[in-house]
């Protein structure tokens, strides 16, 4: 069974280690899993209900919703800013959770992973992202976690795909998402 996974990266920085993790996930995805890295979160304006009406929805938000509509599952890559989720990732969740009653997340599997400079690898932000996804209707894989600490030094000269430990863990995360979608589809 082919599974489409939409990857959302909560950092806009060109050299983002979380973006590198997403790139690694794409390369390591098992057969039957296709990961699309959404490009364009920087263009999605802050969620405003006044904009979320027919004829006013910004093109970038429409593109995000269309990509989410094609997805069977979501994989979020979350850095940690000041102990919590980044504004760009929270904004994506907000746009995709609306309009009320029509969340793009409803009934779809989601996992959150990431890396951060600190000693815990961004666990607080990732927990906040899981919470927001669950409230938005996603089937959050709570036990699927990957928090890589010390990103600035760990990935200074090594891309995550070339870090054997991270690559193995990331491969397992994607495999679990793939299995979850397959199990849900068979039910």
Coordinates of C-alpha atoms in Angstrom, one line a residue:
X1 CA 0.0 0.0 0.0
X2 CA 1.3 3.4 -0.9
X3 CA 1.2 6.0 1.9
X4 CA 1.6 9.7 1.3
X5 CA 3.2 11.5 4.3
X6 CA 3.3 15.3 4.4
X7 CA 6.4 16.7 6.2
X8 CA 6.1 20.1 7.9
X9 CA 9.3 21.7 9.2
X10 CA 9.0 24.2 12.0
X11 CA 12.2 26.1 11.1
X12 CA 12.5 28.5 8.1
X13 CA 16.3 28.8 8.4
X14 CA 18.1 27.6 5.2
X15 CA 20.6 25.5 7.1
X16 CA 18.0 24.1 9.6
X17 CA 18.9 20.8 11.1
X18 CA 15.2 20.0 11.3
X19 CA 15.0 20.5 7.6
X20 CA 18.0 18.2 7.2
X21 CA 16.1 15.6 9.3
X22 CA 13.2 15.9 6.9
X23 CA 15.5 15.5 3.9
X24 CA 16.9 12.4 5.6
X25 CA 13.4 11.0 6.2
X26 CA 12.7 11.4 2.5
X27 CA 15.8 9.5 1.6
X28 CA 15.2 6.8 4.2
X29 CA 11.5 6.2 3.6
X30 CA 10.6 2.5 3.1
X31 CA 9.2 1.3 -0.1
X32 CA 5.5 2.3 -0.3
X33 CA 6.0 5.5 1.7
X34 CA 6.3 8.8 -0.2
X35 CA 7.2 11.8 1.9
X36 CA 6.4 15.3 0.5
X37 CA 8.3 18.2 2.2
X38 CA 5.9 21.1 2.1
X39 CA 7.7 24.2 0.8
X40 CA 6.1 27.4 1.5
X41 CA 5.3 27.7 5.2
X42 CA 7.0 31.1 5.2
X43 CA 4.4 32.4 2.9
X44 CA 1.4 31.3 4.9
X45 CA 0.1 34.3 6.9
X46 CA -0.8 34.1 10.5
X47 CA -4.2 32.4 10.9
X48 CA -6.9 35.0 10.9
X49 CA -10.6 33.9 10.7
X50 CA -11.3 37.1 8.6
X51 CA -9.1 35.7 5.9
X52 CA -10.5 32.2 6.1
X53 CA -13.6 32.9 4.1
X54 CA -14.4 31.9 0.5
X55 CA -12.6 34.2 -1.9
X56 CA -10.2 35.6 0.7
X57 CA -8.1 32.5 1.7
X58 CA -4.5 33.3 0.8
X59 CA -3.0 31.2 -2.0
X60 CA -0.2 29.9 0.3
X61 CA -2.9 28.6 2.8
X62 CA -4.8 27.0 0.0
X63 CA -1.6 25.2 -1.2
X64 CA -1.0 24.0 2.4
X65 CA -4.5 22.7 2.7
X66 CA -4.3 21.0 -0.7
X67 CA -1.1 19.2 0.2
X68 CA -2.6 18.1 3.5
X69 CA -5.7 16.8 1.7
X70 CA -3.5 14.6 -0.4
X71 CA -1.7 13.2 2.6
X72 CA -2.5 10.0 4.5
X73 CA -0.3 11.0 7.4
X74 CA 1.8 13.8 8.8
X75 CA 5.4 14.0 10.1
X76 CA 6.3 17.2 11.8
X77 CA 9.9 18.3 12.5
X78 CA 9.9 20.6 15.4
X79 CA 12.8 22.7 16.8
X80 CA 12.3 24.3 20.1
X81 CA 12.2 28.1 20.5
X82 CA 12.2 29.4 24.0
X83 CA 10.9 26.1 25.4
X84 CA 8.0 25.7 23.0
X85 CA 6.7 25.1 19.5
X86 CA 7.7 27.5 16.8
X87 CA 5.2 30.0 15.5
X88 CA 5.5 28.7 11.9
X89 CA 4.6 25.2 12.9
X90 CA 1.8 26.3 15.2
X91 CA 0.4 28.5 12.4
X92 CA 0.4 25.5 10.0
X93 CA -1.5 23.4 12.5
X94 CA -4.0 26.3 13.0
X95 CA -4.6 26.7 9.2
X96 CA -5.0 22.9 8.8
X97 CA -7.3 22.5 11.7
X98 CA -9.9 24.9 10.2
X99 CA -12.6 25.5 9.2
X100 CA -14.2 24.1 12.3
X101 CA -15.4 20.6 11.7
X102 CA -13.2 20.1 8.6
X103 CA -9.7 19.6 10.0
X104 CA -7.2 18.2 7.5
X105 CA -5.9 16.1 10.4
X106 CA -9.1 14.3 11.3
X107 CA -8.5 10.6 11.4
X108 CA -5.0 10.8 10.0
X109 CA -1.8 9.5 11.7
X110 CA 0.8 12.1 12.8
X111 CA 4.2 11.9 14.5
X112 CA 6.5 14.6 15.8
X113 CA 10.2 14.5 15.8
X114 CA 13.0 17.0 15.9
X115 CA 16.3 18.3 17.0
X116 CA 17.4 21.3 19.0
X117 CA 20.6 22.8 20.4
X118 CA 19.6 22.0 24.0
X119 CA 20.3 18.9 26.0
X120 CA 16.8 17.4 25.6
X121 CA 16.5 17.9 21.8
X122 CA 13.3 19.9 21.8
X123 CA 11.1 17.6 23.8
X124 CA 8.9 20.4 25.2
X125 CA 8.2 21.8 21.7
X126 CA 7.5 18.3 20.4
X127 CA 5.1 17.6 23.2
X128 CA 3.3 20.9 22.5
X129 CA 3.0 20.0 18.8
X130 CA 1.6 16.6 19.7
X131 CA -1.0 18.2 22.0
X132 CA -2.0 20.7 19.2
X133 CA -2.3 17.9 16.6
X134 CA -4.4 15.8 18.9
X135 CA -6.8 18.7 19.6
X136 CA -6.9 19.3 15.8
X137 CA -8.1 15.7 15.3
X138 CA -5.0 13.8 14.3
X139 CA -4.3 10.3 15.5
X140 CA -1.1 11.2 17.2
X141 CA 1.4 8.4 17.6
X142 CA 2.4 9.4 21.2
X143 CA 5.0 6.6 21.6
X144 CA 6.8 7.5 18.4
X145 CA 9.4 10.0 19.5
X146 CA 12.8 11.2 18.3
X147 CA 14.4 14.1 20.0
X148 CA 18.0 14.7 19.0
X149 CA 20.0 17.0 21.4
X150 CA 23.0 19.1 20.6
X151 CA 22.1 19.7 17.0
X152 CA 24.6 22.5 16.5
X153 CA 27.5 20.2 17.4
X154 CA 26.1 16.9 16.3
X155 CA 25.2 18.0 12.8
X156 CA 28.0 20.6 12.4
X157 CA 29.8 18.4 9.9
X158 CA 27.4 15.4 9.5
X159 CA 24.1 15.4 7.8
X160 CA 21.5 13.5 9.8
X161 CA 21.2 10.9 7.0
X162 CA 24.8 10.0 7.6
X163 CA 24.5 9.7 11.4
X164 CA 23.8 5.9 11.7
X165 CA 21.9 6.2 15.0
X166 CA 19.7 9.1 13.9
X167 CA 19.1 7.4 10.5
X168 CA 18.0 4.2 12.1
X169 CA 15.6 6.0 14.5
X170 CA 14.2 8.1 11.7
X171 CA 13.7 5.1 9.6
X172 CA 11.7 3.5 12.4
X173 CA 9.6 6.6 12.8
X174 CA 8.6 6.6 9.2
X175 CA 8.0 2.8 9.2
X176 CA 5.7 3.2 12.2
X177 CA 3.7 6.0 10.4
X178 CA 3.5 3.8 7.3
X179 CA 2.3 0.8 9.4
X180 CA -0.3 2.9 11.3
X181 CA -1.8 4.1 8.0
X182 CA -1.9 0.6 6.7
X183 CA -3.5 -0.7 9.9
X184 CA -6.1 2.1 9.9
X185 CA -7.0 1.5 6.2
X186 CA -7.5 -2.2 6.9
X187 CA -9.9 -1.6 9.7

